Coordinates of N, CA and C in Angstrom, one line a residue:
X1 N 95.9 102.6 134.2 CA 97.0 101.8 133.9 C 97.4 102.0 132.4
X2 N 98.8 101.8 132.1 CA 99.4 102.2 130.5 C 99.8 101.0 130.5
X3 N 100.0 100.5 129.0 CA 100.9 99.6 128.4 C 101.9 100.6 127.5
X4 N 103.2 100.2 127.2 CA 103.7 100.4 126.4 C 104.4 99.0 125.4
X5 N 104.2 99.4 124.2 CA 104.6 98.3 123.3 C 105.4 99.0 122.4
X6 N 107.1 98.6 122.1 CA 108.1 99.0 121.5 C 107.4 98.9 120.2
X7 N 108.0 99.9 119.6 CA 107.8 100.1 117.7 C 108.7 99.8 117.2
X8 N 108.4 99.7 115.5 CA 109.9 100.0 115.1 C 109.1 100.7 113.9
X9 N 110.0 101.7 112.9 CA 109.5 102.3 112.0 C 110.3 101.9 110.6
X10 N 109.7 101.1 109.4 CA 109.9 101.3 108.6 C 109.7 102.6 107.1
X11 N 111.0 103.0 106.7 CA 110.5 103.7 105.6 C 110.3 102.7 104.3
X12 N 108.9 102.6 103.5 CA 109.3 102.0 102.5 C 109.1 102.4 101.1
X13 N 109.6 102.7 100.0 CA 109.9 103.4 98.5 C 108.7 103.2 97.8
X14 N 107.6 104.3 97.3 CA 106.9 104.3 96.5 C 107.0 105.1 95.3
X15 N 106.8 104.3 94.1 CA 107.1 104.9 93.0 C 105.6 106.1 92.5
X16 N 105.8 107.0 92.2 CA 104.6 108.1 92.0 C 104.2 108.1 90.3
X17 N 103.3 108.0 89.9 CA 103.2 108.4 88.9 C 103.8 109.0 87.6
X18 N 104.8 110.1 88.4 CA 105.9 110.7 87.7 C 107.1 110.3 87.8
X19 N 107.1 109.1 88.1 CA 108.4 107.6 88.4 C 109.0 108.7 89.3
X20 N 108.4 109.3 90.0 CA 109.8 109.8 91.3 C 109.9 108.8 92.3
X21 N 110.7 108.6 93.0 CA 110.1 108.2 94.5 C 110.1 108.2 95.9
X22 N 109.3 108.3 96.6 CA 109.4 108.9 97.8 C 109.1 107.4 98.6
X23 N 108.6 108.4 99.8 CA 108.9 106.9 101.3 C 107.9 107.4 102.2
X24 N 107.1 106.7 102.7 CA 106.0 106.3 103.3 C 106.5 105.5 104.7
X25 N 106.4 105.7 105.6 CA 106.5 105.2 107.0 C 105.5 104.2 107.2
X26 N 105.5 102.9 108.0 CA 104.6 102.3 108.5 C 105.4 101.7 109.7
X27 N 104.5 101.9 110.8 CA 104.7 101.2 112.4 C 104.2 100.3 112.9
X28 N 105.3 99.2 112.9 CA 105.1 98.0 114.0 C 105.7 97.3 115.1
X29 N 104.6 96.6 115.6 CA 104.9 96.0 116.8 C 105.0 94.5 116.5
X30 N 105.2 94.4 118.4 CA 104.8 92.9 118.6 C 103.5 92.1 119.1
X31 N 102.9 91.5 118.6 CA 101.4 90.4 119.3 C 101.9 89.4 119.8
X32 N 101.4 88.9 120.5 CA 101.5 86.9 120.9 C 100.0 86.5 120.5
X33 N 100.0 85.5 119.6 CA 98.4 85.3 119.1 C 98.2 83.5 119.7
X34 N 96.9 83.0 120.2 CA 97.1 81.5 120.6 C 97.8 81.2 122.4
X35 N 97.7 79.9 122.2 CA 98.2 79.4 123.4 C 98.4 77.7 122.6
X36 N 99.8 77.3 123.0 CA 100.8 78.8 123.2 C 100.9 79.8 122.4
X37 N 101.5 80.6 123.1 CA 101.7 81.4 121.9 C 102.7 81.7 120.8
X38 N 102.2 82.2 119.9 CA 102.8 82.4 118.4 C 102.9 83.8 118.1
X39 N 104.4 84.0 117.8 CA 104.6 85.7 118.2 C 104.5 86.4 116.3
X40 N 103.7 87.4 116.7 CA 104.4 88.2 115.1 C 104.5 89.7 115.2
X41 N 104.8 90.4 114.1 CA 105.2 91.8 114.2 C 103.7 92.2 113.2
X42 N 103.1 92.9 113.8 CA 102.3 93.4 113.0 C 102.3 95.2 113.1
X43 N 101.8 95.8 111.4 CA 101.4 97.2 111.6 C 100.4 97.7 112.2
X44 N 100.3 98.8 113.0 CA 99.4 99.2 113.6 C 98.7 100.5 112.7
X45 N 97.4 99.5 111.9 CA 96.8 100.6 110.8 C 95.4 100.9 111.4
X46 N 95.3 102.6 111.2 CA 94.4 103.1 111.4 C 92.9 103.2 110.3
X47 N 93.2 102.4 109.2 CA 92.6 102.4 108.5 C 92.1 100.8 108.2
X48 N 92.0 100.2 109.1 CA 91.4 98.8 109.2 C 90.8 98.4 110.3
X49 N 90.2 97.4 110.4 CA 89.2 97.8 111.8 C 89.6 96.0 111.6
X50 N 90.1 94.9 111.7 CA 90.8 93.6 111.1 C 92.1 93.5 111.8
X51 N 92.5 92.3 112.6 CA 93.8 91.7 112.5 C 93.2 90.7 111.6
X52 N 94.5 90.4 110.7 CA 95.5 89.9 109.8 C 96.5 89.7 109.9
X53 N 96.5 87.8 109.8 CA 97.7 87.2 109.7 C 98.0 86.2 108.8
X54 N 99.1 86.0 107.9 CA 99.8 84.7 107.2 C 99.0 83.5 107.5
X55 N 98.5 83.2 106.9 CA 97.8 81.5 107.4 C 99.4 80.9 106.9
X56 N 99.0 79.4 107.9 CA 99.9 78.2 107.6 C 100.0 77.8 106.2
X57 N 98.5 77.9 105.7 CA 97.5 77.4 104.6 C 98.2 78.2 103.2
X58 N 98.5 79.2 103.7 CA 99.5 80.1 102.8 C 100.9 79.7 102.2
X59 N 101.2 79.3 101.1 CA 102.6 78.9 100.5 C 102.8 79.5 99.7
X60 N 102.4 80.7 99.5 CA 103.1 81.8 98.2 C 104.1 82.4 98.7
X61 N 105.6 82.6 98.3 CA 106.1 83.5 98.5 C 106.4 84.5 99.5
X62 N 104.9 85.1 99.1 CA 105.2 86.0 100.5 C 104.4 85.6 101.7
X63 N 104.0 84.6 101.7 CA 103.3 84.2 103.0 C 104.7 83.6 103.8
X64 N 105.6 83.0 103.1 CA 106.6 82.1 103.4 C 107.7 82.7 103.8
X65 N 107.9 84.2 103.6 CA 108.9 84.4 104.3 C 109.0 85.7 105.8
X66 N 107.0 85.4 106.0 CA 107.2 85.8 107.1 C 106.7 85.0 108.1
X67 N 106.1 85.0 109.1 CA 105.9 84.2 110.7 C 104.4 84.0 110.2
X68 N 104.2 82.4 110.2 CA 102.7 82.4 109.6 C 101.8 81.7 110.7
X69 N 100.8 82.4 110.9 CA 99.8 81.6 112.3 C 99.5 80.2 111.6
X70 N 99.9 78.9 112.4 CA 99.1 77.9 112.6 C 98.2 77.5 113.9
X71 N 97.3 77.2 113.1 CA 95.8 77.3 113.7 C 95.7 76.1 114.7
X72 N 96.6 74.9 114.2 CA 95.8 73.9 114.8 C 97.4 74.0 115.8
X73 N 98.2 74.9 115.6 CA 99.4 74.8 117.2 C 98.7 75.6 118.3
X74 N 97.3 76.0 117.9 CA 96.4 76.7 118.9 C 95.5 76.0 119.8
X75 N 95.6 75.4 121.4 CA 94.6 74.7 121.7 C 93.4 75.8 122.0
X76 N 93.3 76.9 122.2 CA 91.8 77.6 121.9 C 91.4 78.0 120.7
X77 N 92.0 78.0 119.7 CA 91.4 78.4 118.3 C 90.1 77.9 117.9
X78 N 89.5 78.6 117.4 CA 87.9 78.3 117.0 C 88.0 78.5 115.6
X79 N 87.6 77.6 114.6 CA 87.1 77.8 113.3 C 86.3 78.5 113.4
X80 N 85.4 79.9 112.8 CA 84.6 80.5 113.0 C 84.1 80.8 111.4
X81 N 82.7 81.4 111.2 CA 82.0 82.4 109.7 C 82.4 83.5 111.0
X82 N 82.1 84.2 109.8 CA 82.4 85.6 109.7 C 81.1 86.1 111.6
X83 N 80.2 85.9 111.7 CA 79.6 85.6 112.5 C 79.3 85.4 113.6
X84 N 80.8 84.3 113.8 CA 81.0 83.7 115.2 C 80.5 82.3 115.4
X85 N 79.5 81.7 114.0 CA 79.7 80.6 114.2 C 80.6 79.5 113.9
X86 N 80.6 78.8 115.2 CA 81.4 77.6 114.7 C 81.8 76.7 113.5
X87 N 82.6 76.7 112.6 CA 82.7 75.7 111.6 C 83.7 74.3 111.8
X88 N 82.8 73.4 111.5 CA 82.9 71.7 111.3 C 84.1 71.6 110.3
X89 N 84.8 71.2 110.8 CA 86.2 70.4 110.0 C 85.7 70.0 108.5
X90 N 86.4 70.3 107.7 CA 86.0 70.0 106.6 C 84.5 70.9 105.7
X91 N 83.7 71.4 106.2 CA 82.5 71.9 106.1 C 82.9 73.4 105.1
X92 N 82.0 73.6 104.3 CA 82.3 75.4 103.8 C 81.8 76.2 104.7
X93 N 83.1 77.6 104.6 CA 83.4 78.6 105.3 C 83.2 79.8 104.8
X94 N 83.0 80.9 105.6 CA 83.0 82.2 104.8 C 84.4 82.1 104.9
X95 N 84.7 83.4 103.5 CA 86.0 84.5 102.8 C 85.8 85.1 102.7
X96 N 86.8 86.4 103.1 CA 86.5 87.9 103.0 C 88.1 88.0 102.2
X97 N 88.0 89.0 101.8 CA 89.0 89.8 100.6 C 88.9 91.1 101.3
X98 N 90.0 91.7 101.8 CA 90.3 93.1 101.7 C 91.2 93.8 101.1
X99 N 91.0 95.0 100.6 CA 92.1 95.5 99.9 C 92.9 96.3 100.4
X100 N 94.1 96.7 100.2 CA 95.0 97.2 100.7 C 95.5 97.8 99.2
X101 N 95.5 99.4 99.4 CA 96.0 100.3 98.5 C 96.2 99.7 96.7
X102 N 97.8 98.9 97.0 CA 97.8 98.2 95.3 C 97.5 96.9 95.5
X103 N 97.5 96.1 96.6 CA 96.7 95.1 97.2 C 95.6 94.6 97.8
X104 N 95.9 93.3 98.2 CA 94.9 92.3 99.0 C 95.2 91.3 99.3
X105 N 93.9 91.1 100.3 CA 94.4 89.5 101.3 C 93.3 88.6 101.0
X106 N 93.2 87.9 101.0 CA 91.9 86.5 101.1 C 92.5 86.1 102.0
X107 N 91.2 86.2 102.9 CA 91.8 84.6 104.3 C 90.5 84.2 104.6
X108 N 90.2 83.8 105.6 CA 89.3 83.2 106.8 C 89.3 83.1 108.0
X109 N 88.1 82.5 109.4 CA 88.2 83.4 110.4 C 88.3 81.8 111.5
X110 N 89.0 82.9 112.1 CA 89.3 81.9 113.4 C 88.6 82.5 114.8
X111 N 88.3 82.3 116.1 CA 88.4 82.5 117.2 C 89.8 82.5 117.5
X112 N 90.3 83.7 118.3 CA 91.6 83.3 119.1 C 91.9 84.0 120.2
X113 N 93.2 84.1 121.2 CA 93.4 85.4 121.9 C 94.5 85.6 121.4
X114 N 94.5 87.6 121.5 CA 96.0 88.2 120.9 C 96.4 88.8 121.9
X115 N 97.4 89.1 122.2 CA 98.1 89.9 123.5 C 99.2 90.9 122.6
X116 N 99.1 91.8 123.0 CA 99.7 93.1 123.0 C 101.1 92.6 123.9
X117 N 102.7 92.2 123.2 CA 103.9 92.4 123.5 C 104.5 93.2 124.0
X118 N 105.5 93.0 125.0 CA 106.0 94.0 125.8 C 107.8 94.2 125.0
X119 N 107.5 93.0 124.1 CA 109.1 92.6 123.2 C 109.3 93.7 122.0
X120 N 110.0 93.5 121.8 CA 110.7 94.6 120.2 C 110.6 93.6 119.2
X121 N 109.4 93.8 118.4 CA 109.0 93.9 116.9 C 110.6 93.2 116.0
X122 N 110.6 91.7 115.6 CA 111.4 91.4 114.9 C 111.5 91.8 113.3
X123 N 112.0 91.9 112.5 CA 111.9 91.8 111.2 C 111.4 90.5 110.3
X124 N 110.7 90.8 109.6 CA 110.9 89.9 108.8 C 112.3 89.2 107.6
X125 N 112.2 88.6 107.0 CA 113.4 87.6 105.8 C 113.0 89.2 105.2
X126 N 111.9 89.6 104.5 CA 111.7 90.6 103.4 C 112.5 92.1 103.8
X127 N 112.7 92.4 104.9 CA 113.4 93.5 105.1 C 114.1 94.4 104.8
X128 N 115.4 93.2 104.0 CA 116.6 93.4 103.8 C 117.4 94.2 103.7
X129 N 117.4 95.4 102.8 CA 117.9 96.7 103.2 C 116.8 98.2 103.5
X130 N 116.1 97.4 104.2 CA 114.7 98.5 104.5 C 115.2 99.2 105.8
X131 N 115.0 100.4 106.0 CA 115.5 101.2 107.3 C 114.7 101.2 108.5
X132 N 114.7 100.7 109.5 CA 114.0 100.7 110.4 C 114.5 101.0 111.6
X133 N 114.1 101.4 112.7 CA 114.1 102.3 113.9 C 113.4 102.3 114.9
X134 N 113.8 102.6 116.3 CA 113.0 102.0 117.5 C 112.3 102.9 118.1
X135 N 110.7 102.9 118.2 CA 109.8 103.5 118.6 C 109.0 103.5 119.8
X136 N 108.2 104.2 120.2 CA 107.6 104.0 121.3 C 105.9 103.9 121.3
X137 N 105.0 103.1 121.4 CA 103.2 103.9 121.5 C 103.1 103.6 122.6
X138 N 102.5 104.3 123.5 CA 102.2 104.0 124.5 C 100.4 104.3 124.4
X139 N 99.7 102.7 124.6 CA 98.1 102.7 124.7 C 97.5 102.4 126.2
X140 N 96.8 103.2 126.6 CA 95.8 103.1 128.1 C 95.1 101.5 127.9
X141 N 95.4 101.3 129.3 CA 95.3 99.7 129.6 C 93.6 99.9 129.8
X142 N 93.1 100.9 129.5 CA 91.7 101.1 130.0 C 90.6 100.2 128.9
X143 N 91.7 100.2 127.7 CA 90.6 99.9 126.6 C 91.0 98.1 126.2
X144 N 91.5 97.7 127.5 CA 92.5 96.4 127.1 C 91.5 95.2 127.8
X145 N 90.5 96.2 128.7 CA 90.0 95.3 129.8 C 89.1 93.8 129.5
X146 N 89.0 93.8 128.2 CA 88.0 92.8 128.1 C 88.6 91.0 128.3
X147 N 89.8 91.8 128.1 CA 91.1 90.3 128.3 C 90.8 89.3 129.4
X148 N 90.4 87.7 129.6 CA 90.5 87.3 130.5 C 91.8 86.8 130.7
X149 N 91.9 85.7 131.8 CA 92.9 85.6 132.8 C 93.5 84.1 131.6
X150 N 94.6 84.2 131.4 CA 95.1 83.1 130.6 C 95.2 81.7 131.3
X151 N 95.1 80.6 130.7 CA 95.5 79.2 131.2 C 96.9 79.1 130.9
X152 N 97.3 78.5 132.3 CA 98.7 77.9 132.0 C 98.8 76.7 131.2
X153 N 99.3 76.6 130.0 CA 99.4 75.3 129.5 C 100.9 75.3 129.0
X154 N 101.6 74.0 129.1 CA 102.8 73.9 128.9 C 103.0 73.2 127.9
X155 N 101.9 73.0 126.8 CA 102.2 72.1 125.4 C 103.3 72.8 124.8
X156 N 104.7 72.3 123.9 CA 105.1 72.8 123.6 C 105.2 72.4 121.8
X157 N 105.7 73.4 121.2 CA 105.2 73.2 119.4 C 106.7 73.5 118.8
X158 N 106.8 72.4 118.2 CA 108.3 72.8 117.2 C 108.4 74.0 116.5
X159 N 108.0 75.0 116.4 CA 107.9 76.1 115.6 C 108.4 77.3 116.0
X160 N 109.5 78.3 115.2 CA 110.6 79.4 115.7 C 109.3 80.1 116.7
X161 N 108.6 80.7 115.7 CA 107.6 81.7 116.6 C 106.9 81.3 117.6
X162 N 106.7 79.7 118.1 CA 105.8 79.6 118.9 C 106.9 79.2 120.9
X163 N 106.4 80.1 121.5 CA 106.7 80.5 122.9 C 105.8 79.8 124.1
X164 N 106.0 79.7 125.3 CA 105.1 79.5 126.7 C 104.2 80.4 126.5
X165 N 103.1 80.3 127.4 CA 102.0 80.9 127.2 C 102.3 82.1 128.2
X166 N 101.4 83.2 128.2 CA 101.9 84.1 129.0 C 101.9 83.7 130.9
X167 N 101.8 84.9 131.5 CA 101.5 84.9 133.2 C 100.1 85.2 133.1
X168 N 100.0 85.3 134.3 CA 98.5 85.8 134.7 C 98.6 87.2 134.5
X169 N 99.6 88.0 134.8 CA 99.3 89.4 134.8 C 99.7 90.2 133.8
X170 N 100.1 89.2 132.9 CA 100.1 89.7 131.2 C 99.0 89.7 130.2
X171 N 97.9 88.4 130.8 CA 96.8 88.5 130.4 C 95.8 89.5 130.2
X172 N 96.1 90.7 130.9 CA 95.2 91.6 131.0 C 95.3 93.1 129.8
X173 N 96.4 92.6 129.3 CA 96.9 93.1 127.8 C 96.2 92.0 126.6
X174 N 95.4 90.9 127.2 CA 94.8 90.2 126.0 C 93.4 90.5 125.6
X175 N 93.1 90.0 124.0 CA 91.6 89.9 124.1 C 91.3 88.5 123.4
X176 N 90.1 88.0 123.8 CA 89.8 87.2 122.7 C 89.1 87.5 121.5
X177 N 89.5 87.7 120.2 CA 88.7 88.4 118.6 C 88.4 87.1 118.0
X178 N 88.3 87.9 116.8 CA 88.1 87.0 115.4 C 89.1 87.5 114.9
X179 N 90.0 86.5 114.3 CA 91.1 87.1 113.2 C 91.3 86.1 112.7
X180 N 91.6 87.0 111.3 CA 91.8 86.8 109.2 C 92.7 86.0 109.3
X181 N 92.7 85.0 109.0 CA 94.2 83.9 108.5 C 94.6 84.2 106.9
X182 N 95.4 84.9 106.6 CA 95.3 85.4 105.3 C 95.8 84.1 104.3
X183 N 95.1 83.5 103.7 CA 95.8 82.0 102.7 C 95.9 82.6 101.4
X184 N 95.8 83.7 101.1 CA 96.1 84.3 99.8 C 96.5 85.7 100.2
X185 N 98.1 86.3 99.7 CA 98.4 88.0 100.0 C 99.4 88.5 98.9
X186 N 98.8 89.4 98.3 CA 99.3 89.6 96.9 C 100.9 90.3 97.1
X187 N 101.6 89.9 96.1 CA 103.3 90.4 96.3 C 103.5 91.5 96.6
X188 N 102.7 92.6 95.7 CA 102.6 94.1 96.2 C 101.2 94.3 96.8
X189 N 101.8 94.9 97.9 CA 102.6 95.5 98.8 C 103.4 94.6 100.1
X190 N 102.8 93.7 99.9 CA 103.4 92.7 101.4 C 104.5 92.4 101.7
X191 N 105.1 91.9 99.9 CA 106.2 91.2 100.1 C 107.7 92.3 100.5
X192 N 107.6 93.2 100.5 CA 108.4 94.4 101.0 C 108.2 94.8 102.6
X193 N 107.2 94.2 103.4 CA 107.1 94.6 104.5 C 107.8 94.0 105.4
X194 N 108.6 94.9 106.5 CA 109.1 94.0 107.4 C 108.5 93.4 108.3
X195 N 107.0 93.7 108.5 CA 106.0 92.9 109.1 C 105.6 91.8 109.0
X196 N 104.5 91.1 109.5 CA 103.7 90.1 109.1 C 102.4 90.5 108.8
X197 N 101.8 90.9 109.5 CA 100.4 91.0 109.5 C 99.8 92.2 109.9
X198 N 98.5 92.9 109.7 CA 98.2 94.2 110.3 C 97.4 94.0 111.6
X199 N 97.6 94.9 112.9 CA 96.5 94.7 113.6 C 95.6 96.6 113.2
X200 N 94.4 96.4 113.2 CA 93.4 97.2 112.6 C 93.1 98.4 114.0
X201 N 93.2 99.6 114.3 CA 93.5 100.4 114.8 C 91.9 101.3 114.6
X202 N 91.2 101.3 113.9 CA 90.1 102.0 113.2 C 88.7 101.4 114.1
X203 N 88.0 102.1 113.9 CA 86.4 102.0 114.7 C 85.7 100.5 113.8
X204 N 85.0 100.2 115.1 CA 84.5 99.0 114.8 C 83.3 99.1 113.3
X205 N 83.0 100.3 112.9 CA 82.2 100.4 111.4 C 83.4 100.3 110.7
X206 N 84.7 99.8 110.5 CA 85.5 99.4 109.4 C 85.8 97.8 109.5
X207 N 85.1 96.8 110.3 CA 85.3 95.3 110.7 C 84.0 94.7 110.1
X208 N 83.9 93.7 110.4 CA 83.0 93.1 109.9 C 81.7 92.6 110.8
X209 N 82.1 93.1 112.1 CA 81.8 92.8 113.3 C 82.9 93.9 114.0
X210 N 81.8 93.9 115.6 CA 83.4 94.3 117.3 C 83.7 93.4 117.4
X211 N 83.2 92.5 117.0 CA 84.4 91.4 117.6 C 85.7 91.2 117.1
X212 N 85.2 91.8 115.7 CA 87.1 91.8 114.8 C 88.2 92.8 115.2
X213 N 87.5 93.6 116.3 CA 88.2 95.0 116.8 C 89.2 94.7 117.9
X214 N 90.3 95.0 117.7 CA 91.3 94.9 119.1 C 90.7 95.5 120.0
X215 N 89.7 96.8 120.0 CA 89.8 97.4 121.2 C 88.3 97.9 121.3

């Protein structure tokens, strides 16, 4: 079995050394993360072994003007350390920091499930005159299998990105991970992305755990 999940391609302006500047491509899609679910565009980077998303908890700038996961519109979300163990409301948590080229994220970890979208990748507010374009990846459903069967739940959440939960036979494009709620993501490079968040494309020795691995 194949999935396919529409792309889109951003070019975005890097200044070089010799103040010239050129353009760098990055490709994304769509997730549904939660139940219900909560949709965002994330890049599909080969050089992170991490999904990463906006926490709620996030109020800077650039957390705010893209689609930010809230944790508690999730009825399966799990506070988690880094670990997999459960964390107590209120209680100290692990934080991880990753860097990203002229940046970085600080977040923390949740339990959740993410599903791989069959929709076209929105933009973000930050966009604005960025060039983007409609793409295609097509990934073998072979490596998707670990996805169980979704519950129907019809809770519904006042929030733009949050949707019905999927079908049964969409579930099989999900998995349950650990993923980064980012509550800290530095201006450069994010706040130019028409993304939200990265999902991590790289072998499970770049995670902190498989469990942090989509695939």
């Amino acid at each position: 079995a194949r999935h396919v999940v529409p792309l889109h391609r951003q070019r975005v302006p890097v200044q070089g050394d010799d103040d010239r500047i050129s353009y760098k491509s990055v490709y994304f899609g769509s997730v549904a993360v939660g139940t219900p679910e909560q949709k965002f565009s994330v890049v599909f980077d080969t050089g992170s072994g991490h999904v990463i998303l906006p926490s709620s908890e996030c109020h800077s700038e650039t957390c705010l003007i893209h689609n930010r996961y809230h944790r508690q519109a999730s009825d399966g979300a799990i506070d988690v350390d880094y670990d997999g163990t459960p964390v107590r409301s209120g209680a100290p948590r692990d934080q991880i920091t990753v860097a990203f080229g002229t940046g970085e994220v600080t977040g923390q970890f949740v339990q959740d499930r993410i599903c791989l979208s069959p929709e076209a990748a929105p933009a973000s507010q930050s966009a604005g005159m960025a060039y983007t374009e409609p793409l295609l990846l097509v990934q073998s459903g072979d490596a998707l299998e670990r996805g169980q069967p979704g519950e129907n739940i019809s809770a519904q959440v006042p929030m733009a990105n949050v949707s019905t939960p999927p079908l049964r036979h969409e579930a099989m494009n999900c998995v349950d991970l650990r993923v980064v709620m980012a509550t800290e993501m530095t201006e450069e490079p994010f706040h130019a992305f028409a993304f939200d968040g990265v999902l991590g494309l790289g072998l499970d020795n770049l995670a902190l755990a498989p469990e942090f691995s989509f695939f």
